[in-house]
Coordinates of C-alpha atoms in Angstrom, one line a residue:
Chain A
M1 CA 70.7 91.4 86.4
I2 CA 70.5 95.1 85.6
A3 CA 67.5 97.3 85.7
T4 CA 67.3 101.0 85.1
E5 CA 64.3 103.2 85.5
S6 CA 64.2 106.5 83.7
L7 CA 67.8 106.9 84.4
S8 CA 69.2 110.3 83.5
K9 CA 72.7 111.8 83.8
R10 CA 73.1 115.4 82.9
F11 CA 76.4 117.3 82.9
P12 CA 76.4 121.1 82.7
R13 CA 76.6 121.0 78.9
V14 CA 75.5 117.6 77.8
T15 CA 72.9 115.1 78.6
A16 CA 74.7 111.8 78.7
L17 CA 71.7 109.6 79.6
D18 CA 68.1 110.6 78.9
R19 CA 65.5 108.7 80.9
L20 CA 66.9 105.4 80.0
S21 CA 64.8 102.4 81.1
V22 CA 66.2 99.0 80.3
D23 CA 65.9 95.6 81.9
I24 CA 68.8 93.2 81.3
A25 CA 68.4 89.5 81.9
P26 CA 71.2 87.1 82.7
G27 CA 73.2 86.1 79.6
V28 CA 75.4 87.9 77.2
T29 CA 74.1 91.4 76.5
G30 CA 75.5 93.8 73.9
L31 CA 75.4 97.5 74.6
V32 CA 75.7 99.3 71.3
G33 CA 76.1 102.9 70.6
A34 CA 78.3 105.3 68.7
N35 CA 81.1 107.1 70.6
G36 CA 79.4 109.5 73.1
A37 CA 76.2 107.6 73.1
G38 CA 76.4 107.2 76.9
K39 CA 77.8 103.7 77.2
S40 CA 80.6 104.6 79.5
T41 CA 78.5 106.9 81.6
L42 CA 76.0 104.0 82.0
I43 CA 78.8 101.7 83.2
K44 CA 80.0 104.3 85.6
I45 CA 76.6 104.6 87.1
L46 CA 76.1 100.9 87.3
L47 CA 79.3 100.5 89.2
G48 CA 78.0 103.0 91.7
L49 CA 80.8 105.5 90.9
S50 CA 78.8 108.3 89.6
P51 CA 75.4 109.4 91.0
A52 CA 72.6 109.6 88.5
T53 CA 70.9 113.0 88.1
E54 CA 67.5 111.3 88.3
G55 CA 66.0 107.9 88.1
R56 CA 67.0 104.6 89.6
A57 CA 69.2 101.7 88.7
S58 CA 70.0 98.4 90.3
V59 CA 72.6 95.7 89.6
L60 CA 72.1 92.2 90.9
G61 CA 69.2 93.5 92.9
L62 CA 71.4 96.1 94.7
D63 CA 70.7 99.8 94.4
V64 CA 73.6 101.6 92.7
A65 CA 73.1 104.7 94.8
T66 CA 73.5 103.1 98.2
E67 CA 75.2 99.7 97.7
G68 CA 78.0 100.6 95.4
A69 CA 80.7 98.7 97.3
A70 CA 78.6 95.5 97.5
I71 CA 78.0 95.8 93.7
R72 CA 81.6 96.2 92.9
E73 CA 82.5 93.2 95.0
R74 CA 80.3 91.0 92.8
V75 CA 80.9 92.7 89.4
G76 CA 83.9 92.7 87.2
Y77 CA 84.9 95.6 85.1
M78 CA 87.2 95.7 82.1
P79 CA 88.0 99.2 81.0
E80 CA 88.3 100.3 77.4
H81 CA 91.7 102.0 77.8
D82 CA 95.0 100.4 78.6
C83 CA 95.4 100.0 82.4
L84 CA 98.3 97.7 82.9
P85 CA 101.6 98.8 84.5
P86 CA 104.4 97.5 82.2
D87 CA 106.9 96.6 84.8
V88 CA 105.0 93.9 86.7
S89 CA 104.0 90.4 85.5
A90 CA 100.5 89.4 84.7
T91 CA 100.4 87.1 87.6
E92 CA 101.5 89.7 90.1
F93 CA 99.1 92.2 88.7
V94 CA 96.1 89.9 88.7
V95 CA 96.9 88.6 92.2
H96 CA 96.9 92.2 93.5
M97 CA 93.6 92.9 91.8
A98 CA 92.1 89.8 93.2
R99 CA 93.1 90.9 96.7
M100 CA 91.7 94.4 96.0
S101 CA 88.4 92.6 95.4
G102 CA 88.6 91.0 98.8
L103 CA 90.0 87.6 98.1
P104 CA 92.4 86.2 100.8
A105 CA 96.0 85.8 99.6
T106 CA 96.0 82.1 98.9
A107 CA 92.7 82.2 97.1
A108 CA 93.9 85.2 95.1
R109 CA 96.9 83.2 93.9
E110 CA 94.9 80.1 93.0
R111 CA 92.2 82.1 91.2
T112 CA 94.8 84.0 89.3
A113 CA 96.5 80.9 88.0
D114 CA 93.1 79.5 87.0
T115 CA 91.8 82.6 85.4
L116 CA 94.9 83.4 83.4
R117 CA 94.8 79.8 82.1
H118 CA 91.2 80.2 81.1
V119 CA 91.8 83.4 79.2
G120 CA 94.7 81.7 77.4
L121 CA 97.9 83.0 79.0
Y122 CA 100.4 80.4 79.9
E123 CA 104.2 80.8 80.3
E124 CA 104.2 84.5 79.4
R125 CA 102.2 85.3 82.5
Y126 CA 105.5 85.5 84.5
R127 CA 107.0 88.2 82.2
P128 CA 106.5 91.9 82.7
M129 CA 103.4 93.1 80.8
G130 CA 105.3 95.8 79.0
G131 CA 106.3 93.3 76.4
Y132 CA 102.9 91.9 75.7
S133 CA 101.0 92.1 72.5
T134 CA 97.6 93.9 72.4
G135 CA 95.8 90.6 72.4
M136 CA 97.7 89.4 75.5
K137 CA 97.0 92.7 77.2
Q138 CA 93.3 92.4 76.5
R139 CA 93.4 88.9 78.0
V140 CA 95.0 90.2 81.2
K141 CA 92.4 92.9 81.4
L142 CA 89.7 90.3 81.0
A143 CA 91.4 88.1 83.6
Q144 CA 91.5 90.9 86.2
A145 CA 87.8 91.4 85.7
L146 CA 87.0 87.7 86.2
V147 CA 89.5 86.8 88.9
H148 CA 87.1 87.3 91.8
D149 CA 84.4 85.2 90.1
P150 CA 81.9 87.9 89.7
Q151 CA 78.3 87.3 88.8
L152 CA 78.4 89.9 86.1
V153 CA 81.2 91.5 84.1
L154 CA 81.1 94.8 82.3
L155 CA 83.4 94.8 79.3
D156 CA 84.0 98.1 77.7
E157 CA 85.0 97.7 74.1
P158 CA 87.0 94.5 74.6
T159 CA 87.8 94.0 71.0
N160 CA 89.3 97.4 70.5
G161 CA 92.6 97.4 68.7
L162 CA 92.6 93.7 67.9
D163 CA 93.3 92.1 64.5
P164 CA 90.5 89.9 63.1
V165 CA 91.9 86.7 64.5
G166 CA 92.4 88.3 67.9
R167 CA 88.9 89.7 67.8
D168 CA 87.4 86.3 67.0
E169 CA 89.3 84.8 69.9
M170 CA 88.2 87.5 72.2
L171 CA 84.6 87.1 71.2
G172 CA 84.8 83.4 71.7
L173 CA 86.2 84.0 75.1
I174 CA 83.4 86.3 76.0
R175 CA 80.9 83.7 74.9
R176 CA 82.6 81.2 77.1
V177 CA 82.5 83.5 80.0
H178 CA 78.8 83.0 80.0
T179 CA 78.4 79.4 78.7
D180 CA 81.3 77.8 80.6
F181 CA 81.8 80.1 83.6
G182 CA 78.2 81.0 84.2
I183 CA 79.0 84.7 84.4
S184 CA 76.6 87.2 82.8
V185 CA 78.2 89.7 80.5
L186 CA 77.4 93.2 79.5
V187 CA 79.7 94.0 76.5
T188 CA 79.8 97.4 74.8
S189 CA 80.8 97.9 71.2
H190 CA 80.3 100.2 68.4
L191 CA 80.6 97.3 65.9
L192 CA 77.2 95.7 65.6
G193 CA 78.5 92.8 63.6
E194 CA 80.5 91.5 66.5
L195 CA 77.6 91.3 68.8
E196 CA 75.6 89.0 66.6
R197 CA 78.0 86.2 67.2
T198 CA 78.3 86.8 70.9
C199 CA 75.2 88.2 72.4
D200 CA 71.8 86.8 73.4
H201 CA 70.4 90.3 73.7
V202 CA 71.3 93.6 72.2
V203 CA 70.5 97.1 73.7
V204 CA 71.1 100.0 71.4
I205 CA 71.4 103.5 72.8
D206 CA 72.0 106.7 71.0
G207 CA 72.4 110.1 72.5
G208 CA 71.6 108.7 75.9
K209 CA 68.2 107.3 74.8
L210 CA 67.2 103.8 74.3
L211 CA 66.7 103.0 70.7
R212 CA 66.0 99.3 70.9
S213 CA 66.3 96.4 73.3
S214 CA 65.6 93.0 72.0
S215 CA 67.1 89.5 71.7
T216 CA 69.7 88.9 69.0
D217 CA 67.3 86.3 67.5
D218 CA 64.8 89.1 66.9
F219 CA 67.3 91.0 65.0
T220 CA 68.2 88.0 62.9
Q221 CA 65.3 85.6 63.0
S222 CA 63.6 86.7 59.8
T223 CA 66.4 85.2 57.8
G224 CA 66.0 81.6 56.9
S225 CA 68.6 80.4 54.6
L226 CA 71.0 77.6 54.5
A227 CA 74.6 77.7 53.3
V228 CA 75.4 74.5 51.4
E229 CA 78.8 73.5 50.0
V230 CA 79.5 70.2 48.2
T231 CA 82.5 68.5 46.6
D232 CA 82.8 67.5 43.0
S233 CA 82.8 63.8 42.0
D234 CA 84.1 62.1 38.9
A235 CA 80.6 61.6 37.6
R236 CA 79.8 65.3 38.2
P237 CA 82.8 67.5 37.7
D238 CA 80.8 70.5 38.8
G239 CA 79.0 69.4 41.9
T240 CA 77.8 72.8 42.8
A241 CA 76.0 73.4 39.5
A242 CA 74.5 69.9 39.6
L243 CA 73.1 70.5 43.1
Y244 CA 71.9 73.9 42.0
A245 CA 69.9 72.3 39.3
A246 CA 68.6 69.6 41.5
L247 CA 67.4 71.9 44.2
A248 CA 65.9 74.4 41.8
G249 CA 64.1 71.4 40.3
A250 CA 62.8 70.5 43.8
G251 CA 61.1 73.8 44.0
L252 CA 63.5 75.6 46.3
T253 CA 64.8 79.1 45.9
V254 CA 68.6 78.8 45.4
R255 CA 71.2 81.3 44.7
P256 CA 75.0 81.3 44.8
A257 CA 76.5 83.0 47.7
G258 CA 78.6 86.0 46.9
R259 CA 81.4 84.9 49.2
A260 CA 82.7 81.9 50.8
A261 CA 82.3 81.4 54.5
D262 CA 85.7 82.7 55.4
G263 CA 84.9 85.9 53.7
T264 CA 87.1 85.5 50.7
P265 CA 85.3 86.6 47.6
A266 CA 84.1 83.4 46.7
S267 CA 84.8 80.4 45.0
G268 CA 81.1 80.3 44.1
R269 CA 80.9 76.9 45.7
V270 CA 78.5 78.0 48.4
L271 CA 74.8 77.9 47.6
L272 CA 72.3 79.7 49.7
V273 CA 69.0 77.9 50.0
D274 CA 65.9 79.6 51.4
V275 CA 64.4 77.6 54.2
V276 CA 60.6 77.0 53.8
D277 CA 60.2 74.6 56.7
D278 CA 62.0 71.7 58.3
S279 CA 61.5 69.5 55.2
T280 CA 63.9 71.8 53.3
Y281 CA 66.8 70.3 55.2
D282 CA 65.7 66.8 54.2
T283 CA 65.4 67.9 50.6
V284 CA 68.9 69.3 50.5
R285 CA 70.3 66.2 52.2
D286 CA 68.5 63.9 49.8
A287 CA 69.5 65.9 46.8
V288 CA 73.2 65.7 47.8
T289 CA 73.0 61.9 48.4
D290 CA 71.2 61.3 45.1
L291 CA 73.9 63.1 43.3
E292 CA 76.5 61.1 45.2
L293 CA 78.4 64.3 46.2
G294 CA 80.3 64.9 49.4
L295 CA 78.6 67.4 51.7
V296 CA 81.3 69.8 52.9
R297 CA 78.8 71.7 55.0
M298 CA 75.3 72.6 55.5
E299 CA 74.7 75.4 58.0
Q300 CA 72.2 77.9 59.0
R301 CA 73.0 81.3 57.7
R302 CA 71.9 84.3 59.7
H303 CA 71.8 87.8 58.7
R304 CA 74.1 90.0 60.6
I305 CA 72.6 92.6 62.9
A306 CA 74.4 95.2 60.8
E307 CA 72.2 94.4 57.9
V308 CA 69.2 95.5 60.0
F309 CA 70.6 99.0 59.9
R310 CA 71.2 99.1 56.2
D311 CA 68.9 100.8 53.9
E312 CA 65.9 99.0 52.7
G313 CA 66.9 98.9 49.0
E314 CA 70.4 97.7 49.7
G315 CA 71.2 94.0 49.6
D316 CA 68.8 91.1 49.7
T317 CA 67.3 91.4 53.1
P318 CA 63.7 92.2 52.5
A319 CA 62.6 90.4 55.6
T320 CA 64.5 92.7 57.9
A321 CA 63.3 95.8 56.2
P322 CA 60.6 96.6 58.7
A323 CA 63.3 96.8 61.4
A324 CA 65.4 99.1 59.3
A325 CA 62.5 101.4 58.5
G326 CA 61.9 104.1 61.1
W327 CA 65.4 103.8 62.4
G328 CA 66.8 107.3 62.4
A329 CA 70.2 106.1 63.4
G330 CA 70.3 103.4 60.8
R331 CA 72.8 105.1 58.6
Q332 CA 75.4 105.7 61.1
W333 CA 76.0 102.1 61.6
A334 CA 76.8 101.4 58.0
P335 CA 80.5 102.5 58.1
A336 CA 81.1 100.3 61.1
A337 CA 79.6 97.3 59.3
Q338 CA 81.6 97.9 56.3
R339 CA 84.8 98.1 58.3
D340 CA 83.9 94.9 59.9
E341 CA 83.6 93.2 56.5
Q342 CA 87.0 94.5 55.4
N343 CA 88.5 93.1 58.5
G344 CA 87.6 89.7 57.3
G345 CA 84.2 89.1 58.9
A346 CA 81.9 86.7 57.2
P347 CA 79.0 88.8 56.0
D348 CA 77.3 86.2 53.9
A349 CA 77.6 83.0 55.7
A350 CA 78.3 83.0 59.4
Chain B
M1 CA 86.0 46.7 85.3
P2 CA 89.0 48.0 87.2
P3 CA 88.0 50.0 90.3
E4 CA 89.5 53.2 89.2
T5 CA 87.3 53.6 86.2
T6 CA 84.3 53.8 88.4
K7 CA 85.4 57.3 89.3
A8 CA 85.4 58.6 85.8
P9 CA 84.5 62.2 86.6
A10 CA 87.5 62.5 89.0
Q11 CA 89.8 61.3 86.2
D12 CA 88.4 63.8 83.9
V13 CA 89.0 66.5 86.4
I14 CA 92.7 65.7 86.4
H15 CA 93.0 66.3 82.7
N16 CA 90.7 69.1 82.3
I17 CA 90.0 71.3 85.2
G18 CA 87.0 73.3 84.0
Y19 CA 86.0 76.7 85.4
R20 CA 85.6 76.6 89.1
N21 CA 83.4 79.0 90.9
Y22 CA 84.8 80.8 94.0
S23 CA 82.7 80.3 97.1
G24 CA 85.3 81.3 99.6
A25 CA 85.5 84.4 101.8
R26 CA 85.2 87.9 100.3
L27 CA 86.9 90.1 102.9
G28 CA 85.6 93.4 101.7
R29 CA 86.7 97.0 101.8
A30 CA 88.9 97.1 104.9
Y31 CA 90.9 94.1 103.6
A32 CA 91.2 95.6 100.2
R33 CA 92.5 98.8 101.8
R34 CA 95.1 96.9 103.8
S35 CA 96.1 95.0 100.6
L36 CA 96.7 98.3 98.8
F37 CA 98.7 99.5 101.8
S38 CA 101.0 96.5 101.9
Q39 CA 101.4 96.5 98.2
S40 CA 102.4 100.2 98.2
L41 CA 104.7 99.8 101.1
R42 CA 106.5 96.8 99.6
G43 CA 106.6 98.7 96.3
A44 CA 108.3 101.6 98.0
Y45 CA 111.3 99.3 98.6
G46 CA 111.0 97.7 95.2
L47 CA 109.6 94.4 96.6
G48 CA 107.3 92.7 94.2
R49 CA 108.7 94.8 91.4
S50 CA 111.6 94.4 89.0
A51 CA 115.2 93.9 90.4
K52 CA 116.1 97.3 88.9
S53 CA 113.5 99.1 91.0
K54 CA 114.9 97.6 94.2
V55 CA 118.3 99.2 93.6
L56 CA 117.7 102.8 94.5
P57 CA 115.6 102.4 97.6
M58 CA 117.8 99.8 99.0
I59 CA 121.0 101.9 98.4
L60 CA 119.3 104.9 100.1
L61 CA 118.3 102.7 103.1
G62 CA 121.9 101.6 103.3
V63 CA 123.2 105.1 103.1
M64 CA 120.9 106.1 105.9
C65 CA 122.1 103.3 108.1
V66 CA 125.9 103.3 107.4
P67 CA 126.6 106.5 109.3
A68 CA 124.7 105.2 112.3
A69 CA 126.6 102.0 112.2
I70 CA 129.9 103.9 112.0
M71 CA 129.0 106.1 115.0
V72 CA 128.0 103.1 117.0
A73 CA 131.3 101.4 116.2
V74 CA 133.2 104.5 117.2
A75 CA 131.2 104.9 120.4
V76 CA 131.7 101.3 121.4
T77 CA 135.4 101.2 120.7
T78 CA 136.4 104.5 122.1
K79 CA 134.1 104.1 125.1
M80 CA 132.4 107.5 124.6
N81 CA 130.1 108.9 127.3
D82 CA 127.5 109.9 124.7
L83 CA 126.6 109.2 121.1
P84 CA 128.3 111.7 118.7
V85 CA 124.9 112.7 117.3
A86 CA 121.6 113.1 119.1
Y87 CA 118.7 110.9 118.0
T88 CA 116.7 113.9 117.0
R89 CA 119.5 115.4 115.0
Y90 CA 120.2 112.4 112.8
A91 CA 117.3 112.8 110.3
I92 CA 118.2 116.6 110.0
L93 CA 121.7 115.7 109.1
L94 CA 120.7 113.2 106.5
Q95 CA 117.8 115.2 105.1
A96 CA 119.2 115.1 101.6
V97 CA 119.0 111.2 101.6
I98 CA 115.4 111.3 102.9
G99 CA 114.5 113.9 100.2
L100 CA 116.1 111.8 97.5
Y101 CA 114.2 108.7 98.7
L102 CA 110.9 110.6 98.8
A103 CA 111.5 112.1 95.3
S104 CA 112.2 108.6 93.9
Q105 CA 109.4 106.7 95.6
A106 CA 106.4 109.1 95.9
P107 CA 106.0 109.3 92.1
Q108 CA 106.5 105.6 91.9
S109 CA 103.6 105.2 94.3
V110 CA 101.1 107.5 92.7
S111 CA 102.2 108.7 89.3
R112 CA 102.4 105.1 88.0
D113 CA 98.8 104.5 88.8
L114 CA 97.8 107.7 87.0
R115 CA 100.1 107.2 84.1
F116 CA 99.1 103.7 83.3
K117 CA 95.5 104.4 84.2
T118 CA 95.3 101.7 86.9
V119 CA 93.4 104.1 89.2
P120 CA 90.0 103.3 87.5
L121 CA 90.6 99.6 88.2
Y122 CA 91.0 100.3 91.9
F123 CA 87.8 102.3 91.9
S124 CA 85.9 99.5 90.2
R125 CA 86.7 97.4 93.3
P126 CA 85.0 97.7 96.7
I127 CA 87.3 100.5 97.9
E128 CA 86.4 104.2 97.8
R129 CA 88.4 107.2 97.1
V130 CA 89.2 107.8 100.8
D131 CA 90.5 104.3 101.1
Y132 CA 92.9 104.7 98.2
V133 CA 94.3 108.0 99.4
A134 CA 94.6 106.7 103.0
A135 CA 96.3 103.5 101.9
K136 CA 98.8 105.4 99.7
F137 CA 99.4 108.0 102.4
A138 CA 100.0 105.5 105.1
A139 CA 102.2 103.4 102.9
M140 CA 104.4 106.3 102.0
A141 CA 104.6 107.5 105.6
S142 CA 105.5 104.0 106.8
A143 CA 108.1 103.6 104.2
L144 CA 109.7 106.9 105.3
F145 CA 109.4 105.9 108.9
L146 CA 111.2 102.7 108.2
L147 CA 113.9 104.7 106.4
T148 CA 114.4 107.2 109.3
A149 CA 113.7 105.0 112.3
L150 CA 116.0 102.1 111.3
P151 CA 119.2 104.1 111.8
L152 CA 117.8 105.4 115.1
L153 CA 117.3 101.8 116.2
I154 CA 120.9 101.0 115.2
L155 CA 122.1 104.0 117.3
Y156 CA 120.0 102.9 120.2
V157 CA 121.1 99.3 120.2
G158 CA 124.7 100.5 119.8
A159 CA 124.3 102.9 122.7
L160 CA 123.1 100.1 124.9
L161 CA 126.0 97.8 123.8
A162 CA 128.4 100.7 124.7
K163 CA 126.7 100.6 128.1
L164 CA 125.6 104.2 128.0
D165 CA 123.0 105.4 130.5
F166 CA 119.8 103.4 129.8
A167 CA 117.2 105.9 130.9
D168 CA 118.9 108.7 129.0
Q169 CA 119.2 106.8 125.8
T170 CA 115.7 105.4 125.9
K171 CA 114.2 108.9 126.4
G172 CA 116.3 110.2 123.5
F173 CA 115.4 107.3 121.3
A174 CA 111.7 107.8 122.0
Q175 CA 111.9 111.5 121.2
G176 CA 113.8 110.7 118.1
L177 CA 111.0 108.3 117.0
V178 CA 108.3 110.8 117.6
S179 CA 110.2 113.3 115.6
V180 CA 110.8 111.0 112.6
A181 CA 107.2 109.9 112.7
L182 CA 106.1 113.5 112.3
L183 CA 108.7 114.0 109.6
S184 CA 107.4 110.9 107.8
L185 CA 103.8 112.1 107.8
L186 CA 104.8 115.5 106.7
F187 CA 107.1 114.4 103.9
A188 CA 104.8 111.7 102.7
G189 CA 101.9 114.2 102.4
L190 CA 104.0 116.8 100.6
G191 CA 105.7 114.3 98.4
L192 CA 102.4 112.6 97.3
V193 CA 100.6 115.8 96.7
V194 CA 103.4 117.0 94.4
A195 CA 103.8 113.6 92.7
A196 CA 100.1 113.2 92.2
L197 CA 99.9 116.4 90.2
T198 CA 101.6 114.8 87.2
P199 CA 101.3 111.4 85.6
R200 CA 104.9 111.8 84.4
R201 CA 107.3 110.2 86.8
G202 CA 110.3 112.4 85.8
F203 CA 108.4 115.6 86.5
G204 CA 107.3 114.2 89.8
V205 CA 110.9 113.4 90.9
A206 CA 112.1 116.8 89.9
A207 CA 109.2 118.6 91.5
V208 CA 109.6 116.8 94.8
I209 CA 113.3 117.6 94.9
A210 CA 112.6 121.2 94.0
V211 CA 110.0 121.7 96.7
L212 CA 112.3 120.3 99.4
T213 CA 115.6 121.9 98.4
I214 CA 114.4 125.3 97.2
S215 CA 112.3 125.8 100.3
Y216 CA 115.1 124.7 102.6
G217 CA 117.7 126.7 100.6
A218 CA 115.6 129.8 100.7
V219 CA 114.8 129.5 104.4
S220 CA 118.4 128.9 105.5
T221 CA 119.6 131.8 103.3
V222 CA 117.1 134.2 104.8
Q223 CA 117.9 132.8 108.3
G224 CA 121.6 133.4 107.6
I225 CA 120.9 137.0 106.7
A226 CA 118.8 137.4 109.9
L227 CA 121.6 136.0 112.0
A228 CA 124.0 138.5 110.4
R229 CA 121.6 141.3 111.5
D230 CA 121.2 139.7 114.9
N231 CA 117.5 139.3 114.4
T232 CA 117.2 136.0 116.4
D233 CA 113.4 136.3 116.6
A234 CA 113.0 136.2 112.8
I235 CA 115.2 133.1 112.6
S236 CA 112.9 131.1 114.8
W237 CA 109.8 132.2 112.8
L238 CA 111.4 131.7 109.4
G239 CA 111.7 128.0 110.1
L240 CA 108.0 127.6 109.4
F241 CA 108.5 127.8 105.7
S242 CA 110.3 124.7 104.8
P243 CA 109.5 121.1 105.8
I244 CA 112.7 120.1 107.4
T245 CA 113.1 123.3 109.4
L246 CA 109.5 122.9 110.5
I247 CA 110.3 119.5 112.0
D248 CA 113.5 121.0 113.5
G249 CA 111.4 123.7 115.2
V250 CA 108.9 121.3 116.6
Q251 CA 111.5 119.0 118.1
T252 CA 113.5 121.9 119.4
A253 CA 110.4 123.3 121.2
F254 CA 109.0 120.0 122.5
L255 CA 111.4 117.1 122.1
S256 CA 114.5 118.7 123.8
A257 CA 116.4 118.7 120.6
T258 CA 119.2 121.2 119.8
S259 CA 118.1 123.4 116.9
A260 CA 120.1 123.2 113.7
F261 CA 119.0 126.8 112.9
P262 CA 121.7 129.3 112.3
G263 CA 123.1 130.2 115.7
G264 CA 120.9 127.6 117.3
H265 CA 118.1 130.1 117.6
G266 CA 115.2 127.6 117.6
P267 CA 111.7 128.4 118.6
G268 CA 110.6 128.5 122.2
T269 CA 107.5 126.9 123.5
G270 CA 105.2 129.7 122.5
T271 CA 106.4 129.8 118.9
G272 CA 106.6 126.0 119.0
V273 CA 102.8 125.8 119.4
V274 CA 102.5 127.6 116.1
Y275 CA 105.0 125.1 114.6
V276 CA 102.9 122.2 115.7
L277 CA 99.7 123.7 114.4
V278 CA 101.3 124.4 111.0
L279 CA 102.7 120.9 110.9
L280 CA 99.3 119.4 111.6
A281 CA 97.6 121.7 109.1
L282 CA 100.1 120.7 106.4
I283 CA 99.6 117.0 107.1
T284 CA 95.8 117.2 107.0
G285 CA 95.9 119.7 104.2
S286 CA 97.9 117.4 102.0
F287 CA 95.5 114.6 102.7
G288 CA 92.6 116.9 101.7
L289 CA 94.4 117.9 98.5
L290 CA 95.0 114.3 97.6
M291 CA 91.3 113.6 98.1
R292 CA 90.5 116.5 95.8
R293 CA 93.1 115.3 93.2
Y294 CA 91.4 111.9 92.9
R295 CA 87.9 113.2 92.7
K296 CA 88.0 113.4 88.9
V297 CA 90.1 110.3 88.2
G298 CA 87.7 107.5 88.7
L299 CA 87.0 105.6 85.5

């Protein structure tokens, strides 16, 4: 999809990108970096709008330096900032943008209707956009990036300014862009936690340098635990405690989760069970049946990427410690992660 | 099994149309430029925008046409030998209306894109900077041409209805069209350059009006003083310094118009060449300035 080779961009005073070499495969890729890390500069170069000082980059196999127009025809771009004129309706705006991408008038109208429906805008699409909520505006911005059915979309901070619910919806939408629409996604964010749920692959840059590029699973794989929640029954008024005892008796490492799945400081009804191998699932299932409890849920719990960046001693994530060690930039992610938690993320069971 | 259930996927499609890929034509850069042109041209008359934004351009278009219609009516009923106003003179007489139109629509065309940061979206599409500038320039010039040529057309049709001399009228009409075409290009260039300086629409409107009226006011005042001192040569040179007098000078020198300069002292052919050169320099210069203006705006 995207390949860069010792790509550098220097301005008179700053080096925005410093010999960046990454290879991005089809799928959903997160581009993480603090403000000023070079994310926007990279996007500009990838769209062929700003020449690199040195190095090469190609998008969809096309060279950014010479085939910018061809790239922009096949790539969608959703800017970080507001970009919608308030006095036109979403339909008119997106139709116009479709035509600007080269779609004939009829196709532009059809694709606009389709795309707006896919991003979840219905009757309101005929109203002037000035009256839209932030969430609706973000959807229109996403729609204009998708309307010409690109092979790749570049989304610059798509969750900016959204409330937790809106953010979850946007992330779900981004995921669908890949799974349902078959369009690869490069999404930038400064919130690591968001990317875990959305991305297959995460690229971290800082100060224009590549810090790490690996799949989301690599970030989170070392965590094997199960979140289990059960009901109470007449025979066992405290089902959770009974299950706790049963599982501990079966030789599994069990501990109560600090929080419930929805992030509320917990009911204490969720148990975390360390997974040893596949038989762990059977053990849990059998234990629940034996106790004749109702199983509310049993799901894999993954660590959030954010935890990778936390200090070694903090929290119960020993398995990810090697990743955290040697990460100079580890600390700077912590505030972002905390903010994410406050916003109602689900740090313990996702 | 009823026959219709054999086509289960088709039924499914009716209820839930999943994402459909687009495999049709992608018409590329030239088409995108044309689309931007037509969108901007329509926008200059409020088409495709809210009802409110249609009011002013339509009123101004009406104001431009009504005098022409009245003149035609008078000419037809009173069986005049000639139209009361020459084709080349019409735009000069109604310059305030043209100025007002430019002041209202040039910021609409460019300041909005700057203000709402839509420009980066355009540049994330196949078009380049030169396409954007060319499309906006051409759209503004065409909108002005429509505004200035429509009344001339009314005059011409009226003149033919009044059975005035066909060859005479056609020649005058053609000269008038050339003159308003030059005027449209010049005004579009100046208006867009001034409007593109600021993302604030109000400032843009005020600045365009100021550029047009102050320059015209200053030039005609100094020309008036020159006339009082009998310095007719100075009068013809002074016309270079405001857009409308520049057009007046060009058409006086080459399009057999009668000059509206004080005392009718328009430029002769020699001075007229300078007028044409200045006019062309201003048009290309404003295009160049617009290109410069958008160099830093992408993304």
